Amino acid sequence: MSERSVCVFCGARPGKRPTYMQAATDTGKMLAENSWRLVYGAGDIGLMGATARAAQQAGGKTFGVIPAHLVRLEVGKRDLTQYVVTETMHERKKVMFMNSDAIVVLPGGAGSLDEFFEVLTWRQLGLHEKPIYLLNTDSYWTPLMQILDHVIAEDFAADSLRGFVQPVESVQDLRIALRAALS
């Protein structure tokens, strides 16, 4: 069986609620416990750093990708299994996507939304069939799901758009979904 990798998009900030950091830590640990390599933005701050540190502490493999202009700002985490510095943000997203089998989106800001919408658009266009999960910690992504429903209701997307995104309420639910998708 080949190594499976899970791309995690998430915030470079810790967010307002302690549950966000806990979910990031639990996600990193869960990935390592299932022998899934973490692919992420290579930062050592916020939810990114918490996810990576937890994966490392649990013995997991880590693959970080960061554009040169963010190495200082996001505190590039150089002690990863693999550490790649790209020239642009677009290249970062492409490398992360190409090196993963599934996408998980934890709470985050504009960057996480950009990453989410890019992989969702690619899925809608038939460019991939990788599963996309939203870890809906404390209902963080509920408004996003409502926006997607609105886009569909207003006939700017087919009903199939909603099926390309699977919200999960807990890291345990995420583990179950990933096991089904990656087996």
Short mmCIF file of N, CA and C in Angstrom, two decimals:
data_model
loop_
_atom_site.label_atom_id
_atom_site.label_comp_id
_atom_site.label_asym_id
_atom_site.label_seq_id
_atom_site.Cartn_x
_atom_site.Cartn_y
_atom_site.Cartn_z
N MET A 1 0.84 -1.18 0.00
CA MET A 1 0.00 0.00 0.00
C MET A 1 0.89 1.24 0.00
N SER A 2 0.60 2.17 -0.90
CA SER A 2 1.43 3.38 -1.00
C SER A 2 1.09 4.36 0.12
N GLU A 3 2.06 5.20 0.41
CA GLU A 3 1.86 6.22 1.44
C GLU A 3 0.77 7.19 1.02
N ARG A 4 -0.11 7.50 1.93
CA ARG A 4 -1.18 8.46 1.67
C ARG A 4 -0.83 9.78 2.33
N SER A 5 -1.23 10.86 1.69
CA SER A 5 -0.95 12.19 2.21
C SER A 5 -2.22 13.01 2.26
N VAL A 6 -2.34 13.80 3.31
CA VAL A 6 -3.51 14.65 3.51
C VAL A 6 -3.04 16.10 3.58
N CYS A 7 -3.58 16.90 2.68
CA CYS A 7 -3.28 18.33 2.67
C CYS A 7 -4.19 19.03 3.67
N VAL A 8 -3.60 19.81 4.56
CA VAL A 8 -4.37 20.56 5.55
C VAL A 8 -4.16 22.05 5.27
N PHE A 9 -5.26 22.73 4.96
CA PHE A 9 -5.27 24.18 4.84
C PHE A 9 -5.82 24.72 6.16
N CYS A 10 -5.14 25.70 6.75
CA CYS A 10 -5.61 26.25 8.01
C CYS A 10 -4.93 27.58 8.29
N GLY A 11 -5.36 28.22 9.35
CA GLY A 11 -4.89 29.55 9.69
C GLY A 11 -3.45 29.62 10.19
N ALA A 12 -2.80 30.72 9.87
CA ALA A 12 -1.48 31.03 10.40
C ALA A 12 -1.62 31.79 11.72
N ARG A 13 -2.83 31.90 12.19
CA ARG A 13 -3.13 32.51 13.49
C ARG A 13 -3.86 31.47 14.32
N PRO A 14 -3.86 31.63 15.66
CA PRO A 14 -4.53 30.64 16.50
C PRO A 14 -6.05 30.77 16.54
N GLY A 15 -6.58 31.91 16.12
CA GLY A 15 -8.01 32.11 16.19
C GLY A 15 -8.45 32.51 17.59
N LYS A 16 -9.71 32.82 17.72
CA LYS A 16 -10.28 33.36 18.95
C LYS A 16 -10.55 32.29 20.01
N ARG A 17 -10.91 31.08 19.56
CA ARG A 17 -11.34 30.03 20.50
C ARG A 17 -10.23 28.99 20.68
N PRO A 18 -9.99 28.57 21.91
CA PRO A 18 -9.00 27.51 22.16
C PRO A 18 -9.33 26.20 21.44
N THR A 19 -10.60 25.99 21.11
CA THR A 19 -11.00 24.75 20.43
C THR A 19 -10.37 24.65 19.04
N TYR A 20 -10.04 25.78 18.42
CA TYR A 20 -9.42 25.74 17.09
C TYR A 20 -8.01 25.15 17.19
N MET A 21 -7.24 25.60 18.17
CA MET A 21 -5.89 25.07 18.36
C MET A 21 -5.95 23.60 18.75
N GLN A 22 -6.94 23.24 19.58
CA GLN A 22 -7.07 21.84 19.99
C GLN A 22 -7.40 20.98 18.78
N ALA A 23 -8.28 21.45 17.92
CA ALA A 23 -8.64 20.68 16.72
C ALA A 23 -7.42 20.51 15.81
N ALA A 24 -6.60 21.56 15.69
CA ALA A 24 -5.39 21.47 14.87
C ALA A 24 -4.43 20.44 15.45
N THR A 25 -4.22 20.50 16.75
CA THR A 25 -3.35 19.54 17.43
C THR A 25 -3.87 18.12 17.26
N ASP A 26 -5.16 17.94 17.49
CA ASP A 26 -5.76 16.61 17.36
C ASP A 26 -5.68 16.10 15.92
N THR A 27 -5.80 17.00 14.95
CA THR A 27 -5.71 16.60 13.54
C THR A 27 -4.30 16.12 13.21
N GLY A 28 -3.30 16.87 13.63
CA GLY A 28 -1.92 16.45 13.38
C GLY A 28 -1.61 15.10 13.98
N LYS A 29 -2.03 14.91 15.22
CA LYS A 29 -1.82 13.63 15.90
C LYS A 29 -2.56 12.50 15.20
N MET A 30 -3.81 12.75 14.82
CA MET A 30 -4.62 11.73 14.15
C MET A 30 -4.00 11.32 12.81
N LEU A 31 -3.48 12.28 12.06
CA LEU A 31 -2.85 11.95 10.78
C LEU A 31 -1.65 11.03 11.00
N ALA A 32 -0.82 11.37 11.98
CA ALA A 32 0.36 10.55 12.27
C ALA A 32 -0.04 9.16 12.73
N GLU A 33 -1.04 9.08 13.59
CA GLU A 33 -1.47 7.78 14.11
C GLU A 33 -2.00 6.86 13.00
N ASN A 34 -2.47 7.44 11.92
CA ASN A 34 -2.98 6.66 10.80
C ASN A 34 -1.96 6.50 9.67
N SER A 35 -0.73 6.93 9.94
CA SER A 35 0.37 6.87 8.97
C SER A 35 0.08 7.66 7.70
N TRP A 36 -0.64 8.75 7.84
CA TRP A 36 -0.89 9.65 6.72
C TRP A 36 0.05 10.84 6.85
N ARG A 37 0.76 11.14 5.79
CA ARG A 37 1.69 12.27 5.79
C ARG A 37 0.90 13.57 5.76
N LEU A 38 1.31 14.51 6.61
CA LEU A 38 0.74 15.85 6.61
C LEU A 38 1.40 16.67 5.52
N VAL A 39 0.59 17.25 4.64
CA VAL A 39 1.05 18.22 3.66
C VAL A 39 0.40 19.54 4.06
N TYR A 40 1.21 20.57 4.27
CA TYR A 40 0.63 21.83 4.75
C TYR A 40 1.54 22.99 4.36
N GLY A 41 1.20 24.18 4.80
CA GLY A 41 1.87 25.41 4.39
C GLY A 41 3.20 25.73 5.02
N ALA A 42 3.78 24.83 5.78
CA ALA A 42 5.14 24.92 6.34
C ALA A 42 5.36 26.01 7.37
N GLY A 43 4.30 26.62 7.86
CA GLY A 43 4.45 27.63 8.90
C GLY A 43 4.57 26.99 10.28
N ASP A 44 5.20 27.72 11.20
CA ASP A 44 5.35 27.24 12.57
C ASP A 44 4.57 28.11 13.55
N ILE A 45 3.52 28.74 13.04
CA ILE A 45 2.68 29.61 13.87
C ILE A 45 1.22 29.23 13.68
N GLY A 46 0.37 29.67 14.59
CA GLY A 46 -1.06 29.46 14.48
C GLY A 46 -1.44 28.00 14.39
N LEU A 47 -2.54 27.75 13.68
CA LEU A 47 -3.04 26.38 13.53
C LEU A 47 -2.07 25.54 12.71
N MET A 48 -1.38 26.18 11.75
CA MET A 48 -0.39 25.44 10.94
C MET A 48 0.67 24.83 11.84
N GLY A 49 1.26 25.64 12.68
CA GLY A 49 2.32 25.15 13.55
C GLY A 49 1.84 24.08 14.51
N ALA A 50 0.64 24.28 15.06
CA ALA A 50 0.09 23.29 16.00
C ALA A 50 -0.13 21.95 15.32
N THR A 51 -0.64 21.97 14.10
CA THR A 51 -0.89 20.73 13.37
C THR A 51 0.42 19.99 13.11
N ALA A 52 1.42 20.72 12.63
CA ALA A 52 2.71 20.11 12.29
C ALA A 52 3.43 19.57 13.52
N ARG A 53 3.46 20.36 14.59
CA ARG A 53 4.15 19.90 15.81
C ARG A 53 3.50 18.64 16.35
N ALA A 54 2.17 18.59 16.33
CA ALA A 54 1.47 17.40 16.84
C ALA A 54 1.76 16.19 15.96
N ALA A 55 1.79 16.38 14.65
CA ALA A 55 2.11 15.26 13.75
C ALA A 55 3.53 14.77 14.02
N GLN A 56 4.47 15.69 14.18
CA GLN A 56 5.86 15.31 14.44
C GLN A 56 5.98 14.58 15.77
N GLN A 57 5.35 15.10 16.81
CA GLN A 57 5.44 14.49 18.14
C GLN A 57 4.85 13.09 18.16
N ALA A 58 3.89 12.83 17.27
CA ALA A 58 3.27 11.51 17.18
C ALA A 58 4.02 10.61 16.19
N GLY A 59 5.15 11.08 15.68
CA GLY A 59 5.98 10.26 14.79
C GLY A 59 5.58 10.29 13.33
N GLY A 60 4.77 11.27 12.95
CA GLY A 60 4.30 11.35 11.57
C GLY A 60 5.26 12.05 10.63
N LYS A 61 5.06 11.81 9.34
CA LYS A 61 5.83 12.49 8.31
C LYS A 61 5.15 13.81 7.97
N THR A 62 5.97 14.81 7.65
CA THR A 62 5.46 16.14 7.36
C THR A 62 6.10 16.69 6.09
N PHE A 63 5.29 17.30 5.26
CA PHE A 63 5.73 17.90 3.99
C PHE A 63 5.20 19.33 3.98
N GLY A 64 6.11 20.29 4.13
CA GLY A 64 5.71 21.69 4.18
C GLY A 64 6.11 22.44 2.94
N VAL A 65 5.24 23.34 2.49
CA VAL A 65 5.48 24.12 1.29
C VAL A 65 5.18 25.59 1.60
N ILE A 66 6.18 26.44 1.40
CA ILE A 66 6.03 27.84 1.75
C ILE A 66 6.67 28.72 0.67
N PRO A 67 6.01 29.82 0.29
CA PRO A 67 6.64 30.72 -0.67
C PRO A 67 7.72 31.55 0.04
N ALA A 68 8.74 31.91 -0.70
CA ALA A 68 9.89 32.63 -0.12
C ALA A 68 9.47 33.87 0.65
N HIS A 69 8.49 34.59 0.15
CA HIS A 69 8.10 35.85 0.81
C HIS A 69 7.40 35.65 2.15
N LEU A 70 7.03 34.40 2.48
CA LEU A 70 6.36 34.14 3.76
C LEU A 70 7.24 33.40 4.77
N VAL A 71 8.46 33.06 4.39
CA VAL A 71 9.33 32.28 5.29
C VAL A 71 9.49 32.99 6.63
N ARG A 72 9.71 34.29 6.62
CA ARG A 72 9.87 35.02 7.89
C ARG A 72 8.53 35.27 8.57
N LEU A 73 7.54 35.69 7.81
CA LEU A 73 6.23 36.03 8.37
C LEU A 73 5.54 34.84 9.02
N GLU A 74 5.57 33.69 8.35
CA GLU A 74 4.92 32.48 8.87
C GLU A 74 5.90 31.58 9.62
N VAL A 75 7.11 32.04 9.82
CA VAL A 75 8.15 31.32 10.54
C VAL A 75 8.30 29.91 9.94
N GLY A 76 8.87 29.85 8.76
CA GLY A 76 9.05 28.59 8.06
C GLY A 76 9.64 27.51 8.95
N LYS A 77 8.94 26.39 9.05
CA LYS A 77 9.33 25.28 9.93
C LYS A 77 10.26 24.34 9.16
N ARG A 78 11.55 24.48 9.39
CA ARG A 78 12.56 23.79 8.60
C ARG A 78 12.86 22.37 9.08
N ASP A 79 12.33 21.95 10.22
CA ASP A 79 12.64 20.62 10.74
C ASP A 79 11.62 19.56 10.30
N LEU A 80 10.98 19.80 9.18
CA LEU A 80 9.98 18.87 8.65
C LEU A 80 10.66 17.73 7.91
N THR A 81 9.92 16.68 7.63
CA THR A 81 10.45 15.57 6.83
C THR A 81 10.88 16.10 5.46
N GLN A 82 10.03 16.94 4.86
CA GLN A 82 10.35 17.62 3.61
C GLN A 82 9.92 19.08 3.74
N TYR A 83 10.77 19.98 3.25
CA TYR A 83 10.52 21.42 3.35
C TYR A 83 10.83 22.02 1.99
N VAL A 84 9.80 22.60 1.35
CA VAL A 84 9.95 23.15 0.01
C VAL A 84 9.63 24.64 0.05
N VAL A 85 10.51 25.44 -0.56
CA VAL A 85 10.27 26.87 -0.69
C VAL A 85 9.95 27.15 -2.16
N THR A 86 8.79 27.76 -2.39
CA THR A 86 8.36 28.09 -3.75
C THR A 86 8.54 29.59 -4.00
N GLU A 87 8.37 29.98 -5.25
CA GLU A 87 8.46 31.40 -5.60
C GLU A 87 7.16 32.13 -5.33
N THR A 88 6.01 31.47 -5.58
CA THR A 88 4.73 32.16 -5.50
C THR A 88 3.72 31.39 -4.65
N MET A 89 2.66 32.10 -4.28
CA MET A 89 1.56 31.46 -3.55
C MET A 89 0.87 30.41 -4.43
N HIS A 90 0.69 30.74 -5.70
CA HIS A 90 0.03 29.78 -6.60
C HIS A 90 0.84 28.49 -6.70
N GLU A 91 2.15 28.63 -6.80
CA GLU A 91 3.00 27.44 -6.87
C GLU A 91 2.89 26.64 -5.57
N ARG A 92 2.82 27.33 -4.43
CA ARG A 92 2.66 26.65 -3.14
C ARG A 92 1.41 25.78 -3.16
N LYS A 93 0.27 26.36 -3.56
CA LYS A 93 -0.98 25.62 -3.58
C LYS A 93 -0.90 24.42 -4.52
N LYS A 94 -0.29 24.61 -5.66
CA LYS A 94 -0.18 23.53 -6.64
C LYS A 94 0.67 22.38 -6.08
N VAL A 95 1.81 22.70 -5.46
CA VAL A 95 2.68 21.66 -4.91
C VAL A 95 1.96 20.91 -3.78
N MET A 96 1.27 21.65 -2.92
CA MET A 96 0.53 21.00 -1.83
C MET A 96 -0.54 20.08 -2.40
N PHE A 97 -1.30 20.58 -3.36
CA PHE A 97 -2.38 19.78 -3.96
C PHE A 97 -1.83 18.54 -4.65
N MET A 98 -0.79 18.70 -5.44
CA MET A 98 -0.24 17.59 -6.22
C MET A 98 0.36 16.50 -5.33
N ASN A 99 0.72 16.84 -4.11
CA ASN A 99 1.34 15.88 -3.20
C ASN A 99 0.37 15.36 -2.14
N SER A 100 -0.92 15.42 -2.43
CA SER A 100 -1.90 14.95 -1.45
C SER A 100 -2.98 14.10 -2.10
N ASP A 101 -3.62 13.30 -1.26
CA ASP A 101 -4.70 12.42 -1.71
C ASP A 101 -6.07 12.91 -1.23
N ALA A 102 -6.08 13.80 -0.26
CA ALA A 102 -7.31 14.36 0.28
C ALA A 102 -6.99 15.75 0.82
N ILE A 103 -8.02 16.58 0.92
CA ILE A 103 -7.85 17.95 1.42
C ILE A 103 -8.74 18.13 2.64
N VAL A 104 -8.15 18.72 3.68
CA VAL A 104 -8.88 19.05 4.90
C VAL A 104 -8.69 20.55 5.15
N VAL A 105 -9.79 21.23 5.46
CA VAL A 105 -9.71 22.65 5.74
C VAL A 105 -10.15 22.88 7.19
N LEU A 106 -9.21 23.33 8.00
CA LEU A 106 -9.48 23.71 9.38
C LEU A 106 -9.83 25.20 9.38
N PRO A 107 -10.29 25.74 10.52
CA PRO A 107 -10.56 27.17 10.55
C PRO A 107 -9.35 27.98 10.07
N GLY A 108 -9.65 29.07 9.42
CA GLY A 108 -8.61 29.95 8.90
C GLY A 108 -9.24 31.17 8.28
N GLY A 109 -8.40 32.01 7.70
CA GLY A 109 -8.86 33.27 7.14
C GLY A 109 -8.89 33.27 5.63
N ALA A 110 -8.56 34.43 5.06
CA ALA A 110 -8.64 34.61 3.61
C ALA A 110 -7.77 33.61 2.86
N GLY A 111 -6.58 33.32 3.37
CA GLY A 111 -5.71 32.36 2.69
C GLY A 111 -6.31 30.97 2.65
N SER A 112 -6.90 30.55 3.75
CA SER A 112 -7.55 29.23 3.80
C SER A 112 -8.75 29.19 2.87
N LEU A 113 -9.50 30.29 2.81
CA LEU A 113 -10.64 30.36 1.89
C LEU A 113 -10.17 30.30 0.44
N ASP A 114 -9.09 31.01 0.13
CA ASP A 114 -8.52 30.98 -1.22
C ASP A 114 -8.13 29.55 -1.59
N GLU A 115 -7.46 28.88 -0.69
CA GLU A 115 -7.02 27.50 -0.94
C GLU A 115 -8.23 26.59 -1.13
N PHE A 116 -9.22 26.74 -0.26
CA PHE A 116 -10.44 25.93 -0.35
C PHE A 116 -11.14 26.14 -1.68
N PHE A 117 -11.36 27.41 -2.05
CA PHE A 117 -12.11 27.67 -3.28
C PHE A 117 -11.35 27.24 -4.53
N GLU A 118 -10.03 27.29 -4.48
CA GLU A 118 -9.28 26.82 -5.64
C GLU A 118 -9.46 25.32 -5.84
N VAL A 119 -9.30 24.52 -4.78
CA VAL A 119 -9.46 23.07 -4.95
C VAL A 119 -10.92 22.70 -5.22
N LEU A 120 -11.86 23.47 -4.68
CA LEU A 120 -13.28 23.23 -4.96
C LEU A 120 -13.58 23.52 -6.43
N THR A 121 -13.06 24.62 -6.94
CA THR A 121 -13.26 24.97 -8.34
C THR A 121 -12.66 23.91 -9.26
N TRP A 122 -11.45 23.48 -8.93
CA TRP A 122 -10.82 22.42 -9.73
C TRP A 122 -11.68 21.15 -9.73
N ARG A 123 -12.26 20.83 -8.59
CA ARG A 123 -13.13 19.65 -8.49
C ARG A 123 -14.38 19.85 -9.34
N GLN A 124 -14.98 21.03 -9.25
CA GLN A 124 -16.18 21.35 -10.02
C GLN A 124 -15.92 21.24 -11.52
N LEU A 125 -14.71 21.60 -11.94
CA LEU A 125 -14.34 21.55 -13.35
C LEU A 125 -13.90 20.16 -13.81
N GLY A 126 -13.89 19.20 -12.87
CA GLY A 126 -13.52 17.84 -13.21
C GLY A 126 -12.02 17.61 -13.30
N LEU A 127 -11.22 18.49 -12.71
CA LEU A 127 -9.76 18.36 -12.77
C LEU A 127 -9.21 17.39 -11.72
N HIS A 128 -10.02 17.01 -10.75
CA HIS A 128 -9.61 16.02 -9.76
C HIS A 128 -10.83 15.43 -9.09
N GLU A 129 -10.61 14.34 -8.35
CA GLU A 129 -11.69 13.70 -7.60
C GLU A 129 -11.30 13.51 -6.14
N LYS A 130 -10.36 14.30 -5.66
CA LYS A 130 -9.92 14.17 -4.27
C LYS A 130 -11.02 14.67 -3.34
N PRO A 131 -11.22 13.97 -2.23
CA PRO A 131 -12.22 14.43 -1.28
C PRO A 131 -11.77 15.71 -0.57
N ILE A 132 -12.75 16.57 -0.27
CA ILE A 132 -12.50 17.84 0.41
C ILE A 132 -13.36 17.86 1.67
N TYR A 133 -12.70 18.02 2.82
CA TYR A 133 -13.40 18.03 4.10
C TYR A 133 -13.24 19.38 4.78
N LEU A 134 -14.30 19.87 5.37
CA LEU A 134 -14.27 21.06 6.21
C LEU A 134 -14.41 20.60 7.65
N LEU A 135 -13.40 20.81 8.47
CA LEU A 135 -13.52 20.47 9.89
C LEU A 135 -14.27 21.63 10.55
N ASN A 136 -15.52 21.39 10.85
CA ASN A 136 -16.45 22.44 11.28
C ASN A 136 -16.41 22.65 12.79
N THR A 137 -15.24 22.91 13.31
CA THR A 137 -15.03 23.12 14.74
C THR A 137 -15.89 24.28 15.24
N ASP A 138 -16.70 24.02 16.24
CA ASP A 138 -17.60 25.04 16.81
C ASP A 138 -18.40 25.76 15.74
N SER A 139 -18.82 25.02 14.71
CA SER A 139 -19.64 25.54 13.61
C SER A 139 -18.96 26.64 12.80
N TYR A 140 -17.61 26.64 12.83
CA TYR A 140 -16.86 27.69 12.12
C TYR A 140 -17.23 27.78 10.65
N TRP A 141 -17.39 26.64 9.98
CA TRP A 141 -17.63 26.65 8.53
C TRP A 141 -19.12 26.63 8.16
N THR A 142 -20.02 26.66 9.12
CA THR A 142 -21.45 26.64 8.81
C THR A 142 -21.85 27.80 7.89
N PRO A 143 -21.39 29.04 8.13
CA PRO A 143 -21.74 30.12 7.19
C PRO A 143 -21.21 29.88 5.78
N LEU A 144 -20.06 29.25 5.65
CA LEU A 144 -19.53 28.94 4.33
C LEU A 144 -20.43 27.94 3.61
N MET A 145 -20.89 26.94 4.32
CA MET A 145 -21.79 25.96 3.71
C MET A 145 -23.10 26.64 3.30
N GLN A 146 -23.55 27.62 4.09
CA GLN A 146 -24.76 28.36 3.73
C GLN A 146 -24.54 29.18 2.46
N ILE A 147 -23.36 29.74 2.30
CA ILE A 147 -23.03 30.48 1.07
C ILE A 147 -23.06 29.53 -0.13
N LEU A 148 -22.47 28.35 0.01
CA LEU A 148 -22.49 27.39 -1.09
C LEU A 148 -23.93 27.00 -1.45
N ASP A 149 -24.76 26.79 -0.42
CA ASP A 149 -26.17 26.47 -0.68
C ASP A 149 -26.86 27.62 -1.41
N HIS A 150 -26.52 28.86 -1.04
CA HIS A 150 -27.09 30.05 -1.69
C HIS A 150 -26.66 30.12 -3.16
N VAL A 151 -25.39 29.86 -3.42
CA VAL A 151 -24.87 29.86 -4.79
C VAL A 151 -25.65 28.84 -5.64
N ILE A 152 -25.91 27.68 -5.07
CA ILE A 152 -26.66 26.63 -5.77
C ILE A 152 -28.11 27.07 -5.96
N ALA A 153 -28.73 27.60 -4.90
CA ALA A 153 -30.13 28.02 -4.96
C ALA A 153 -30.34 29.13 -5.99
N GLU A 154 -29.35 29.98 -6.16
CA GLU A 154 -29.44 31.08 -7.12
C GLU A 154 -28.98 30.66 -8.51
N ASP A 155 -28.74 29.36 -8.69
CA ASP A 155 -28.40 28.76 -9.98
C ASP A 155 -27.09 29.26 -10.59
N PHE A 156 -26.11 29.50 -9.71
CA PHE A 156 -24.76 29.81 -10.18
C PHE A 156 -23.85 28.59 -10.10
N ALA A 157 -24.40 27.49 -9.63
CA ALA A 157 -23.68 26.21 -9.60
C ALA A 157 -24.71 25.10 -9.55
N ALA A 158 -24.31 23.94 -10.04
CA ALA A 158 -25.18 22.77 -9.99
C ALA A 158 -25.24 22.21 -8.57
N ASP A 159 -26.27 21.42 -8.30
CA ASP A 159 -26.40 20.78 -6.99
C ASP A 159 -25.17 19.95 -6.64
N SER A 160 -24.47 19.47 -7.66
CA SER A 160 -23.30 18.63 -7.43
C SER A 160 -22.21 19.35 -6.63
N LEU A 161 -22.19 20.68 -6.69
CA LEU A 161 -21.16 21.44 -5.96
C LEU A 161 -21.17 21.07 -4.48
N ARG A 162 -22.35 20.97 -3.89
CA ARG A 162 -22.46 20.67 -2.46
C ARG A 162 -21.87 19.30 -2.14
N GLY A 163 -21.97 18.37 -3.08
CA GLY A 163 -21.45 17.03 -2.86
C GLY A 163 -19.94 16.93 -2.91
N PHE A 164 -19.29 17.97 -3.41
CA PHE A 164 -17.83 17.96 -3.49
C PHE A 164 -17.18 18.33 -2.16
N VAL A 165 -17.98 18.80 -1.20
CA VAL A 165 -17.47 19.24 0.10
C VAL A 165 -18.18 18.47 1.19
N GLN A 166 -17.41 17.90 2.09
CA GLN A 166 -18.00 17.15 3.19
C GLN A 166 -17.63 17.82 4.51
N PRO A 167 -18.61 18.47 5.18
CA PRO A 167 -18.32 19.00 6.50
C PRO A 167 -18.29 17.87 7.52
N VAL A 168 -17.34 17.92 8.43
CA VAL A 168 -17.27 16.96 9.53
C VAL A 168 -17.19 17.76 10.83
N GLU A 169 -17.82 17.25 11.86
CA GLU A 169 -17.97 18.02 13.09
C GLU A 169 -16.85 17.81 14.09
N SER A 170 -16.07 16.74 13.93
CA SER A 170 -15.02 16.46 14.91
C SER A 170 -13.85 15.79 14.22
N VAL A 171 -12.72 15.76 14.91
CA VAL A 171 -11.54 15.07 14.37
C VAL A 171 -11.83 13.57 14.26
N GLN A 172 -12.62 13.03 15.17
CA GLN A 172 -13.01 11.62 15.09
C GLN A 172 -13.81 11.36 13.81
N ASP A 173 -14.75 12.24 13.49
CA ASP A 173 -15.53 12.11 12.25
C ASP A 173 -14.62 12.25 11.04
N LEU A 174 -13.65 13.14 11.12
CA LEU A 174 -12.69 13.33 10.04
C LEU A 174 -11.88 12.05 9.83
N ARG A 175 -11.43 11.44 10.91
CA ARG A 175 -10.67 10.19 10.82
C ARG A 175 -11.48 9.12 10.10
N ILE A 176 -12.73 8.98 10.48
CA ILE A 176 -13.60 7.98 9.86
C ILE A 176 -13.76 8.26 8.37
N ALA A 177 -14.00 9.51 8.02
CA ALA A 177 -14.18 9.88 6.61
C ALA A 177 -12.90 9.65 5.81
N LEU A 178 -11.75 10.02 6.38
CA LEU A 178 -10.49 9.82 5.68
C LEU A 178 -10.18 8.34 5.51
N ARG A 179 -10.44 7.55 6.53
CA ARG A 179 -10.21 6.10 6.41
C ARG A 179 -11.02 5.51 5.27
N ALA A 180 -12.26 5.93 5.14
CA ALA A 180 -13.11 5.43 4.06
C ALA A 180 -12.59 5.89 2.70
N ALA A 181 -12.16 7.12 2.62
CA ALA A 181 -11.70 7.69 1.34
C ALA A 181 -10.33 7.18 0.92
N LEU A 182 -9.46 6.93 1.87
CA LEU A 182 -8.08 6.60 1.56
C LEU A 182 -7.77 5.10 1.58
N SER A 183 -8.77 4.29 1.86
CA SER A 183 -8.53 2.84 1.91
C SER A 183 -8.53 2.23 0.53
#
